[in-house]
mmCIF file of C-alpha atoms and ligand atoms in Angstrom:
data_model
loop_
_atom_site.group_PDB
_atom_site.id
_atom_site.type_symbol
_atom_site.label_atom_id
_atom_site.label_comp_id
_atom_site.label_asym_id
_atom_site.label_seq_id
_atom_site.Cartn_x
_atom_site.Cartn_y
_atom_site.Cartn_z
ATOM 1 C CA MET Q 262 24.946 -13.698 -19.804
ATOM 2 C CA LYS Q 263 21.576 -12.326 -18.810
ATOM 3 C CA ASN Q 264 19.853 -15.567 -19.730
ATOM 4 C CA ILE Q 265 22.227 -17.593 -17.629
ATOM 5 C CA MET Q 266 21.640 -15.319 -14.677
ATOM 6 C CA ASN Q 267 17.888 -15.609 -15.028
ATOM 7 C CA TRP Q 268 18.203 -19.310 -15.340
ATOM 8 C CA MET Q 269 20.316 -19.646 -12.251
ATOM 9 C CA GLY Q 270 18.959 -17.052 -9.876
ATOM 10 C CA GLY Q 271 16.057 -14.749 -10.286
ATOM 11 C CA ASP Q 272 14.938 -14.872 -6.676
ATOM 12 C CA ILE Q 273 12.010 -12.505 -6.234
ATOM 13 C CA ALA Q 274 10.737 -10.084 -3.577
ATOM 14 C CA ILE Q 275 7.137 -8.874 -3.881
ATOM 15 C CA ASP Q 276 5.325 -6.017 -2.149
ATOM 16 C CA LEU Q 277 1.729 -7.105 -2.602
ATOM 17 C CA GLY Q 278 0.084 -3.802 -1.719
ATOM 18 C CA THR Q 279 -3.607 -2.963 -1.648
ATOM 19 C CA ALA Q 280 -2.993 -0.179 -4.181
ATOM 20 C CA ASN Q 281 0.354 -1.021 -5.813
ATOM 21 C CA THR Q 282 2.392 -4.152 -6.385
ATOM 22 C CA LEU Q 283 6.159 -3.869 -6.674
ATOM 23 C CA ILE Q 284 8.571 -6.631 -7.603
ATOM 24 C CA TYR Q 285 12.309 -6.825 -7.071
ATOM 25 C CA ILE Q 286 14.494 -9.444 -8.709
ATOM 26 C CA LYS Q 287 17.783 -10.276 -7.057
ATOM 27 C CA GLY Q 288 20.601 -8.792 -9.094
ATOM 28 C CA GLN Q 289 18.217 -6.691 -11.199
ATOM 29 C CA GLY Q 290 16.504 -4.303 -8.742
ATOM 30 C CA VAL Q 291 12.859 -3.205 -8.869
ATOM 31 C CA VAL Q 292 11.519 -4.500 -12.182
ATOM 32 C CA LEU Q 293 7.776 -3.941 -11.762
ATOM 33 C CA ASN Q 294 5.680 -1.203 -10.131
ATOM 34 C CA GLU Q 295 2.022 -1.350 -11.132
ATOM 35 C CA PRO Q 296 -1.400 -0.830 -9.585
ATOM 36 C CA SER Q 297 -2.920 -3.895 -7.874
ATOM 37 C CA ILE Q 298 -5.810 -4.106 -10.322
ATOM 38 C CA VAL Q 299 -7.262 -6.932 -12.407
ATOM 39 C CA ALA Q 300 -9.644 -6.685 -15.351
ATOM 40 C CA LYS Q 301 -11.755 -9.777 -15.936
ATOM 41 C CA SER Q 302 -14.339 -10.880 -18.421
ATOM 42 C CA ARG Q 303 -17.775 -11.285 -16.877
ATOM 43 C CA ALA Q 304 -18.663 -13.864 -19.477
ATOM 44 C CA THR Q 305 -15.726 -16.238 -19.032
ATOM 45 C CA GLY Q 306 -14.468 -15.140 -15.594
ATOM 46 C CA LYS Q 307 -10.958 -15.015 -17.093
ATOM 47 C CA VAL Q 308 -8.374 -12.356 -16.258
ATOM 48 C CA ILE Q 309 -7.938 -10.091 -19.293
ATOM 49 C CA ALA Q 310 -5.341 -7.680 -17.976
ATOM 50 C CA VAL Q 311 -3.467 -6.794 -14.780
ATOM 51 C CA GLY Q 312 -1.712 -3.680 -13.482
ATOM 52 C CA ASN Q 313 -1.320 -0.592 -15.676
ATOM 53 C CA GLU Q 314 -3.267 -2.133 -18.506
ATOM 54 C CA ALA Q 315 -6.189 -2.994 -16.199
ATOM 55 C CA LYS Q 316 -6.087 0.482 -14.642
ATOM 56 C CA ARG Q 317 -6.569 2.092 -18.039
ATOM 57 C CA MET Q 318 -9.851 0.196 -18.235
ATOM 58 C CA LEU Q 319 -11.038 1.366 -14.792
ATOM 59 C CA GLY Q 320 -14.326 3.232 -14.856
ATOM 60 C CA LYS Q 321 -14.446 3.131 -18.636
ATOM 61 C CA VAL Q 322 -15.298 -0.476 -19.211
ATOM 62 C CA HIS Q 323 -18.273 -1.860 -21.054
ATOM 63 C CA HIS Q 324 -20.628 -4.359 -19.490
ATOM 64 C CA ASP Q 325 -18.548 -7.445 -20.181
ATOM 65 C CA ILE Q 326 -15.358 -6.256 -18.458
ATOM 66 C CA GLU Q 327 -15.113 -5.768 -14.726
ATOM 67 C CA THR Q 328 -12.131 -4.221 -12.941
ATOM 68 C CA ILE Q 329 -11.302 -5.442 -9.452
ATOM 69 C CA ARG Q 330 -8.802 -4.580 -6.747
ATOM 70 C CA PRO Q 331 -8.550 -7.952 -5.029
ATOM 71 C CA LEU Q 332 -6.751 -6.654 -1.929
ATOM 72 C CA ARG Q 333 -8.648 -3.415 -1.691
ATOM 73 C CA ASP Q 334 -9.325 -3.412 2.065
ATOM 74 C CA GLY Q 335 -6.238 -5.309 3.070
ATOM 75 C CA VAL Q 336 -8.119 -8.552 3.111
ATOM 76 C CA ILE Q 337 -8.193 -10.820 0.108
ATOM 77 C CA ALA Q 338 -11.778 -10.225 -0.900
ATOM 78 C CA ASN Q 339 -11.435 -12.379 -3.950
ATOM 79 C CA PHE Q 340 -8.939 -15.259 -3.845
ATOM 80 C CA GLU Q 341 -9.309 -16.180 -7.475
ATOM 81 C CA MET Q 342 -8.609 -12.654 -8.640
ATOM 82 C CA ALA Q 343 -5.744 -12.189 -6.174
ATOM 83 C CA ASP Q 344 -4.217 -15.335 -7.626
ATOM 84 C CA GLY Q 345 -4.903 -14.167 -11.186
ATOM 85 C CA MET Q 346 -3.253 -10.851 -10.417
ATOM 86 C CA LEU Q 347 -0.123 -12.374 -8.915
ATOM 87 C CA GLN Q 348 0.195 -14.836 -11.805
ATOM 88 C CA GLY Q 349 -0.287 -11.988 -14.282
ATOM 89 C CA PHE Q 350 2.492 -9.967 -12.685
ATOM 90 C CA LEU Q 351 4.857 -12.942 -12.455
ATOM 91 C CA ASN Q 352 4.267 -13.646 -16.132
ATOM 92 C CA LYS Q 353 5.503 -10.153 -16.973
ATOM 93 C CA LEU Q 354 8.880 -10.734 -15.343
ATOM 94 C CA PRO Q 355 12.018 -11.265 -17.380
ATOM 95 C CA LEU Q 356 12.411 -14.792 -16.008
ATOM 96 C CA SER Q 357 12.754 -18.156 -17.605
ATOM 97 C CA ARG Q 358 9.585 -20.216 -17.322
ATOM 98 C CA LEU Q 359 11.789 -22.979 -15.987
ATOM 99 C CA ALA Q 360 13.336 -20.912 -13.204
ATOM 100 C CA ARG Q 361 12.466 -22.047 -9.714
ATOM 101 C CA PRO Q 362 12.853 -18.820 -7.764
ATOM 102 C CA ARG Q 363 12.786 -18.306 -4.068
ATOM 103 C CA MET Q 364 10.153 -15.697 -3.191
ATOM 104 C CA VAL Q 365 9.684 -13.346 -0.280
ATOM 105 C CA ILE Q 366 6.238 -11.753 -0.309
ATOM 106 C CA CYS Q 367 5.204 -8.817 1.846
ATOM 107 C CA ILE Q 368 1.589 -8.902 2.988
ATOM 108 C CA PRO Q 369 -0.599 -6.594 5.110
ATOM 109 C CA SER Q 370 -0.187 -7.643 8.761
ATOM 110 C CA GLY Q 371 -3.968 -7.817 9.196
ATOM 111 C CA ILE Q 372 -4.577 -10.735 6.830
ATOM 112 C CA THR Q 373 -5.777 -14.079 8.154
ATOM 113 C CA GLU Q 374 -4.022 -17.450 8.196
ATOM 114 C CA VAL Q 375 -6.240 -18.666 5.382
ATOM 115 C CA GLU Q 376 -5.293 -15.668 3.287
ATOM 116 C CA LYS Q 377 -1.607 -16.177 4.035
ATOM 117 C CA ARG Q 378 -1.860 -19.763 2.872
ATOM 118 C CA ALA Q 379 -3.641 -18.669 -0.301
ATOM 119 C CA VAL Q 380 -0.829 -16.228 -1.140
ATOM 120 C CA LYS Q 381 1.800 -18.931 -0.550
ATOM 121 C CA GLU Q 382 -0.055 -21.441 -2.687
ATOM 122 C CA SER Q 383 -0.472 -18.928 -5.463
ATOM 123 C CA ALA Q 384 3.296 -18.328 -5.547
ATOM 124 C CA GLU Q 385 4.060 -22.042 -5.322
ATOM 125 C CA ARG Q 386 1.880 -22.701 -8.334
ATOM 126 C CA ARG Q 387 4.185 -20.415 -10.286
ATOM 127 C CA ASN Q 388 7.119 -22.750 -9.706
ATOM 128 C CA ALA Q 389 8.520 -21.126 -6.585
ATOM 129 C CA ARG Q 390 11.163 -23.231 -4.898
ATOM 130 C CA GLU Q 391 10.441 -21.707 -1.494
ATOM 131 C CA VAL Q 392 7.994 -18.994 -0.424
ATOM 132 C CA PHE Q 393 8.378 -16.801 2.638
ATOM 133 C CA LEU Q 394 5.990 -14.163 3.898
ATOM 134 C CA ILE Q 395 6.948 -10.992 5.730
ATOM 135 C CA GLU Q 396 4.687 -8.474 7.444
ATOM 136 C CA GLU Q 397 4.390 -4.968 6.114
ATOM 137 C CA PRO Q 398 5.683 -2.840 9.015
ATOM 138 C CA VAL Q 399 8.722 -5.099 9.441
ATOM 139 C CA ALA Q 400 9.605 -4.877 5.751
ATOM 140 C CA ALA Q 401 9.049 -1.109 5.832
ATOM 141 C CA ALA Q 402 11.400 -0.698 8.811
ATOM 142 C CA ILE Q 403 14.136 -2.677 7.081
ATOM 143 C CA GLY Q 404 13.582 -0.773 3.835
ATOM 144 C CA ILE Q 405 13.942 2.526 5.659
ATOM 145 C CA GLY Q 406 17.296 1.296 6.931
ATOM 146 C CA LEU Q 407 16.515 0.720 10.619
ATOM 147 C CA ASP Q 408 18.377 -2.032 12.424
ATOM 148 C CA ILE Q 409 15.384 -3.845 13.867
ATOM 149 C CA SER Q 410 17.503 -6.454 15.659
ATOM 150 C CA LEU Q 411 18.449 -3.908 18.342
ATOM 151 C CA PRO Q 412 16.595 -3.706 21.657
ATOM 152 C CA VAL Q 413 15.341 -0.268 20.651
ATOM 153 C CA GLY Q 414 11.722 0.536 19.830
ATOM 154 C CA ASN Q 415 10.812 2.156 16.517
ATOM 155 C CA MET Q 416 7.337 3.105 15.406
ATOM 156 C CA ILE Q 417 6.392 2.716 11.749
ATOM 157 C CA VAL Q 418 3.155 4.118 10.340
ATOM 158 C CA ASP Q 419 2.522 2.804 6.834
ATOM 159 C CA ILE Q 420 -0.416 4.524 5.146
ATOM 160 C CA GLY Q 421 -1.246 2.638 1.984
ATOM 161 C CA GLY Q 422 -4.353 2.503 -0.190
ATOM 162 C CA GLY Q 423 -6.599 0.143 1.762
ATOM 163 C CA THR Q 424 -4.852 -0.130 5.108
ATOM 164 C CA THR Q 425 -2.815 1.829 7.595
ATOM 165 C CA GLU Q 426 -0.404 -0.351 9.514
ATOM 166 C CA ILE Q 427 0.988 1.022 12.725
ATOM 167 C CA ALA Q 428 3.603 -0.969 14.617
ATOM 168 C CA VAL Q 429 6.279 -0.649 17.235
ATOM 169 C CA ILE Q 430 9.160 -2.917 16.316
ATOM 170 C CA ALA Q 431 12.120 -4.055 18.410
ATOM 171 C CA LEU Q 432 14.362 -7.138 18.570
ATOM 172 C CA ASN Q 433 13.179 -8.404 15.173
ATOM 173 C CA GLY Q 434 9.541 -8.476 16.150
ATOM 174 C CA ILE Q 435 6.327 -6.486 16.296
ATOM 175 C CA VAL Q 436 5.672 -5.412 19.898
ATOM 176 C CA THR Q 437 2.380 -3.582 19.393
ATOM 177 C CA LYS Q 438 0.397 -3.083 16.231
ATOM 178 C CA GLU Q 439 -2.787 -1.632 14.837
ATOM 179 C CA SER Q 440 -3.970 -2.509 11.363
ATOM 180 C CA LEU Q 441 -6.884 -0.370 10.250
ATOM 181 C CA ARG Q 442 -8.818 -0.325 7.030
ATOM 182 C CA VAL Q 443 -8.643 3.417 6.744
ATOM 183 C CA ALA Q 444 -6.013 4.914 4.441
ATOM 184 C CA GLY Q 445 -5.702 6.510 1.000
ATOM 185 C CA ASP Q 446 -8.858 4.951 -0.489
ATOM 186 C CA GLU Q 447 -10.915 6.239 2.412
ATOM 187 C CA MET Q 448 -9.564 9.742 1.737
ATOM 188 C CA ASP Q 449 -10.660 9.433 -1.899
ATOM 189 C CA GLU Q 450 -14.087 8.225 -0.774
ATOM 190 C CA ALA Q 451 -14.387 11.187 1.622
ATOM 191 C CA ILE Q 452 -13.675 13.558 -1.277
ATOM 192 C CA ILE Q 453 -16.344 11.854 -3.415
ATOM 193 C CA GLN Q 454 -18.859 12.244 -0.573
ATOM 194 C CA TYR Q 455 -17.898 15.882 -0.056
ATOM 195 C CA PHE Q 456 -18.673 16.773 -3.687
ATOM 196 C CA ARG Q 457 -21.911 14.852 -3.579
ATOM 197 C CA ARG Q 458 -23.056 16.535 -0.377
ATOM 198 C CA GLU Q 459 -21.810 20.086 -0.846
ATOM 199 C CA HIS Q 460 -21.932 20.510 -4.609
ATOM 200 C CA ASN Q 461 -24.356 17.877 -5.915
ATOM 201 C CA LEU Q 462 -21.486 16.747 -8.095
ATOM 202 C CA LEU Q 463 -20.681 13.150 -8.960
ATOM 203 C CA ILE Q 464 -17.000 12.404 -9.428
ATOM 204 C CA GLY Q 465 -15.156 9.119 -9.919
ATOM 205 C CA GLU Q 466 -12.421 7.508 -7.827
ATOM 206 C CA SER Q 467 -9.523 8.553 -10.040
ATOM 207 C CA THR Q 468 -10.708 12.171 -10.023
ATOM 208 C CA ALA Q 469 -10.971 12.068 -6.229
ATOM 209 C CA GLU Q 470 -7.447 10.660 -5.956
ATOM 210 C CA LYS Q 471 -6.132 13.345 -8.286
ATOM 211 C CA ILE Q 472 -7.759 16.080 -6.171
ATOM 212 C CA LYS Q 473 -6.210 14.588 -3.024
ATOM 213 C CA ILE Q 474 -2.750 14.452 -4.567
ATOM 214 C CA THR Q 475 -2.894 17.965 -6.077
ATOM 215 C CA VAL Q 476 -4.570 20.058 -3.371
ATOM 216 C CA GLY Q 477 -5.020 17.760 -0.344
ATOM 217 C CA THR Q 478 -3.364 18.802 2.934
ATOM 218 C CA ALA Q 479 -3.645 17.815 6.579
ATOM 219 C CA ILE Q 480 -2.973 21.264 8.068
ATOM 220 C CA SER Q 481 -3.352 24.779 6.747
ATOM 221 C CA GLU Q 482 -0.076 25.577 5.029
ATOM 222 C CA GLU Q 483 -0.179 26.715 1.458
ATOM 223 C CA GLU Q 484 -3.522 26.892 -0.288
ATOM 224 C CA TYR Q 485 -4.112 25.585 -3.780
ATOM 225 C CA ASN Q 486 -7.137 25.556 -6.040
ATOM 226 C CA ILE Q 487 -8.335 23.012 -8.512
ATOM 227 C CA ALA Q 488 -11.106 22.960 -11.094
ATOM 228 C CA VAL Q 489 -13.053 19.741 -10.707
ATOM 229 C CA LYS Q 490 -15.112 18.250 -13.511
ATOM 230 C CA GLY Q 491 -18.005 15.988 -12.675
ATOM 231 C CA ARG Q 492 -21.645 15.347 -13.367
ATOM 232 C CA ASN Q 493 -24.311 17.451 -11.732
ATOM 233 C CA MET Q 494 -26.671 15.130 -9.870
ATOM 234 C CA VAL Q 495 -29.746 17.243 -10.438
ATOM 235 C CA ALA Q 496 -29.390 18.326 -14.052
ATOM 236 C CA GLY Q 497 -27.394 15.254 -15.072
ATOM 237 C CA ILE Q 498 -25.011 17.339 -17.140
ATOM 238 C CA PRO Q 499 -21.231 17.831 -16.888
ATOM 239 C CA LYS Q 500 -20.160 20.686 -14.647
ATOM 240 C CA THR Q 501 -16.921 22.276 -13.404
ATOM 241 C CA ILE Q 502 -16.478 23.462 -9.830
ATOM 242 C CA GLU Q 503 -13.489 25.264 -8.352
ATOM 243 C CA VAL Q 504 -12.405 24.115 -4.862
ATOM 244 C CA SER Q 505 -9.559 25.025 -2.533
ATOM 245 C CA SER Q 506 -7.246 23.116 -0.217
ATOM 246 C CA SER Q 507 -9.190 24.233 2.843
ATOM 247 C CA GLN Q 508 -12.394 22.640 1.550
ATOM 248 C CA ILE Q 509 -10.594 19.386 0.772
ATOM 249 C CA ARG Q 510 -8.921 19.510 4.175
ATOM 250 C CA LYS Q 511 -12.349 19.531 5.793
ATOM 251 C CA ALA Q 512 -13.387 16.578 3.660
ATOM 252 C CA LEU Q 513 -10.295 14.638 4.758
ATOM 253 C CA SER Q 514 -10.396 15.525 8.425
ATOM 254 C CA ASP Q 515 -12.361 12.521 9.734
ATOM 255 C CA THR Q 516 -10.069 10.066 7.973
ATOM 256 C CA ILE Q 517 -6.968 11.815 9.266
ATOM 257 C CA ASP Q 518 -8.405 11.944 12.792
ATOM 258 C CA THR Q 519 -8.957 8.180 12.661
ATOM 259 C CA ILE Q 520 -5.340 7.573 11.681
ATOM 260 C CA VAL Q 521 -4.011 9.953 14.348
ATOM 261 C CA ASP Q 522 -6.225 8.343 17.025
ATOM 262 C CA SER Q 523 -4.971 4.884 16.112
ATOM 263 C CA VAL Q 524 -1.370 6.056 16.455
ATOM 264 C CA LYS Q 525 -2.252 7.331 19.926
ATOM 265 C CA ILE Q 526 -3.874 4.013 20.868
ATOM 266 C CA CYS Q 527 -0.810 2.126 19.685
ATOM 267 C CA LEU Q 528 1.422 4.448 21.734
ATOM 268 C CA GLU Q 529 -0.708 3.861 24.835
ATOM 269 C CA ARG Q 530 -0.328 0.115 24.431
ATOM 270 C CA THR Q 531 3.455 0.261 24.030
ATOM 271 C CA PRO Q 532 5.487 -0.951 27.041
ATOM 272 C CA PRO Q 533 7.100 1.980 28.912
ATOM 273 C CA GLU Q 534 10.730 1.042 28.172
ATOM 274 C CA LEU Q 535 9.983 1.136 24.470
ATOM 275 C CA SER Q 536 7.894 4.306 24.660
ATOM 276 C CA SER Q 537 10.892 6.099 26.088
ATOM 277 C CA ASP Q 538 12.899 4.985 23.024
ATOM 278 C CA LEU Q 539 10.299 6.654 20.856
ATOM 279 C CA LEU Q 540 11.162 10.017 22.392
ATOM 280 C CA ASP Q 541 14.513 9.748 20.580
ATOM 281 C CA GLN Q 542 13.658 7.509 17.639
ATOM 282 C CA GLY Q 543 10.311 9.121 16.919
ATOM 283 C CA ILE Q 544 7.789 7.867 14.366
ATOM 284 C CA ILE Q 545 8.496 7.164 10.722
ATOM 285 C CA LEU Q 546 5.702 7.622 8.207
ATOM 286 C CA THR Q 547 5.729 5.652 4.998
ATOM 287 C CA GLY Q 548 3.391 4.394 2.240
ATOM 288 C CA GLY Q 549 1.819 6.662 -0.367
ATOM 289 C CA GLY Q 550 -0.472 8.328 2.201
ATOM 290 C CA ALA Q 551 2.586 9.649 4.056
ATOM 291 C CA MET Q 552 3.080 12.069 1.181
ATOM 292 C CA LEU Q 553 -0.052 14.055 2.036
ATOM 293 C CA PRO Q 554 1.377 17.516 2.824
ATOM 294 C CA GLY Q 555 1.086 18.468 6.480
ATOM 295 C CA LEU Q 556 0.372 14.977 7.799
ATOM 296 C CA GLU Q 557 3.803 14.796 9.342
ATOM 297 C CA SER Q 558 3.411 18.098 11.231
ATOM 298 C CA ARG Q 559 -0.154 17.271 12.202
ATOM 299 C CA LEU Q 560 0.972 14.028 13.840
ATOM 300 C CA ARG Q 561 3.985 15.686 15.453
ATOM 301 C CA ARG Q 562 1.703 18.268 17.028
ATOM 302 C CA GLU Q 563 -0.732 15.661 18.328
ATOM 303 C CA VAL Q 564 1.675 13.147 19.826
ATOM 304 C CA ASP Q 565 4.563 15.439 20.681
ATOM 305 C CA LEU Q 566 7.229 13.084 19.322
ATOM 306 C CA PRO Q 567 9.642 13.464 16.423
ATOM 307 C CA VAL Q 568 7.894 12.434 13.182
ATOM 308 C CA ASN Q 569 9.648 11.934 9.851
ATOM 309 C CA VAL Q 570 8.570 10.791 6.426
ATOM 310 C CA ALA Q 571 10.598 7.986 4.799
ATOM 311 C CA GLU Q 572 12.750 9.074 1.884
ATOM 312 C CA GLU Q 573 10.807 7.069 -0.704
ATOM 313 C CA PRO Q 574 7.440 6.238 0.853
ATOM 314 C CA LEU Q 575 6.209 4.196 -2.105
ATOM 315 C CA LEU Q 576 9.354 2.073 -2.193
ATOM 316 C CA SER Q 577 10.261 1.363 1.468
ATOM 317 C CA ILE Q 578 8.490 -1.979 1.483
ATOM 318 C CA VAL Q 579 9.860 -3.382 -1.728
ATOM 319 C CA TYR Q 580 13.364 -2.258 -0.697
ATOM 320 C CA GLY Q 581 12.961 -3.930 2.697
ATOM 321 C CA THR Q 582 11.554 -7.123 1.215
ATOM 322 C CA GLY Q 583 14.444 -7.116 -1.289
ATOM 323 C CA LYS Q 584 17.039 -6.722 1.478
ATOM 324 C CA VAL Q 585 15.505 -9.658 3.316
ATOM 325 C CA LEU Q 586 15.667 -11.741 0.135
ATOM 326 C CA ASP Q 587 19.320 -10.810 -0.370
ATOM 327 C CA GLU Q 588 20.275 -11.867 3.152
ATOM 328 C CA ILE Q 589 17.653 -14.459 3.820
ATOM 329 C CA ASP Q 590 19.649 -16.418 6.407
ATOM 330 C CA LYS Q 591 20.029 -13.367 8.597
ATOM 331 C CA TYR Q 592 16.291 -12.740 8.593
ATOM 332 C CA GLN Q 593 14.894 -16.271 9.144
ATOM 333 C CA ASP Q 594 13.277 -15.226 12.440
ATOM 334 C CA ILE Q 595 10.988 -12.638 10.922
ATOM 335 C CA LEU Q 596 9.732 -14.762 8.022
ATOM 336 C CA TYR Q 597 6.736 -17.072 7.914
HETATM 337 P P1 ADP H 112 -0.385 0.012 -0.774
HETATM 338 O O1 ADP H 112 0.880 -0.325 -0.031
HETATM 339 O O2 ADP H 112 -1.612 -0.254 0.026
HETATM 340 O O3 ADP H 112 -0.417 -0.609 -2.113
HETATM 341 P P2 ADP H 112 0.831 2.565 -1.389
HETATM 342 O O4 ADP H 112 1.835 2.682 -0.309
HETATM 343 O O5 ADP H 112 1.318 2.187 -2.728
HETATM 344 O O6 ADP H 112 -0.369 1.588 -0.967
HETATM 345 O O7 ADP H 112 0.058 3.974 -1.431
HETATM 346 C C1 ADP H 112 -1.026 4.181 -2.260
HETATM 347 C C2 ADP H 112 -1.872 5.303 -1.701
HETATM 348 O O8 ADP H 112 -1.089 6.494 -1.572
HETATM 349 C C3 ADP H 112 -3.030 5.645 -2.614
HETATM 350 O O9 ADP H 112 -4.204 5.813 -1.840
HETATM 351 C C4 ADP H 112 -2.599 6.975 -3.219
HETATM 352 O O10 ADP H 112 -3.698 7.792 -3.567
HETATM 353 C C5 ADP H 112 -1.807 7.573 -2.095
HETATM 354 N N1 ADP H 112 -0.880 8.644 -2.525
HETATM 355 C C6 ADP H 112 0.045 8.584 -3.489
HETATM 356 N N2 ADP H 112 0.678 9.765 -3.615
HETATM 357 C C7 ADP H 112 0.118 10.624 -2.702
HETATM 358 C C8 ADP H 112 0.315 11.994 -2.357
HETATM 359 N N3 ADP H 112 1.242 12.738 -2.957
HETATM 360 N N4 ADP H 112 -0.463 12.517 -1.384
HETATM 361 C C9 ADP H 112 -1.388 11.770 -0.763
HETATM 362 N N5 ADP H 112 -1.624 10.477 -1.042
HETATM 363 C C10 ADP H 112 -0.880 9.900 -2.004
HETATM 364 MG MG1 MG H 113 2.373 -0.802 0.797
#
């Protein structure tokens, strides 16, 4: 039975995120959730691994293997690797090679026309019957369960790895938007810089991310401590340093200020009738960065509007893209 279903249907929705790629197959749910990472051989230029397998190689690879995040800053820095990554993920799906699925792909709203075309072509090469693109904030809004066809403004703030996408959506369209290349990765980078500057300690990206997720906060609530292992820059030897939430909060403050300021700019540019809707509807935070403790209250304090975090910030987009795939006729207007 399963084979027949795969043969017949198998339409696919993809959240092509800068940090994580998620794939939903119609009738099967979310079947893939892996980091947007590729490992390639320097010698042959070939993709060796994608996703979880490539992540395990990150920072530990020998000179012949290079790991790349092709969408890192929300732009497709490396078309060949972005294509290799998408193909690698599609190959992992429980689908017949002969299936000709319809695909809806969610992309950062800041990417260029050329990049959009490259994503479409990449999917078409993998036998897609039809490929549609949808923009991130729109997919997030649908995934959260908002009815975006109404003449009511909703603001979505999606804080991912490489980009933060801020948009006011009404009547099936984006009214105002800001797409900035400051999000989770920038927070990790700020933590790396903090240890370098204040403690002469070199730490890697995964350590920085772990520190952010365990003790990072945007306002002073509870305080946590963490022992951080790194390499002392002067002596060159491994060292452990204990830091607290308040120190990490200082390290993160510039990045968080940038995000808050962009929300304010987007609010200023929103037409008055829709701004008044926001007094009731408020702002919804989503994406992995929305899970930083205190971010919600910090934003609420600064903009004086209701602010809520989506129920499953890492899944809103794939859910929304999946809903659009399931009812594709209803959503024609918002697809590319
Ligand atoms: P993208 O859509 O760009 O792929 P995601 O929405 O998947 O990004 O979010 C990934 C980002 O969220 C990463 O920078 C990750 O470190 C961050 N993140 C995940 N969990 C947390 C958490 N609990 N607190 C803060 N940041 C988090
Ligand atoms: Mg995302």
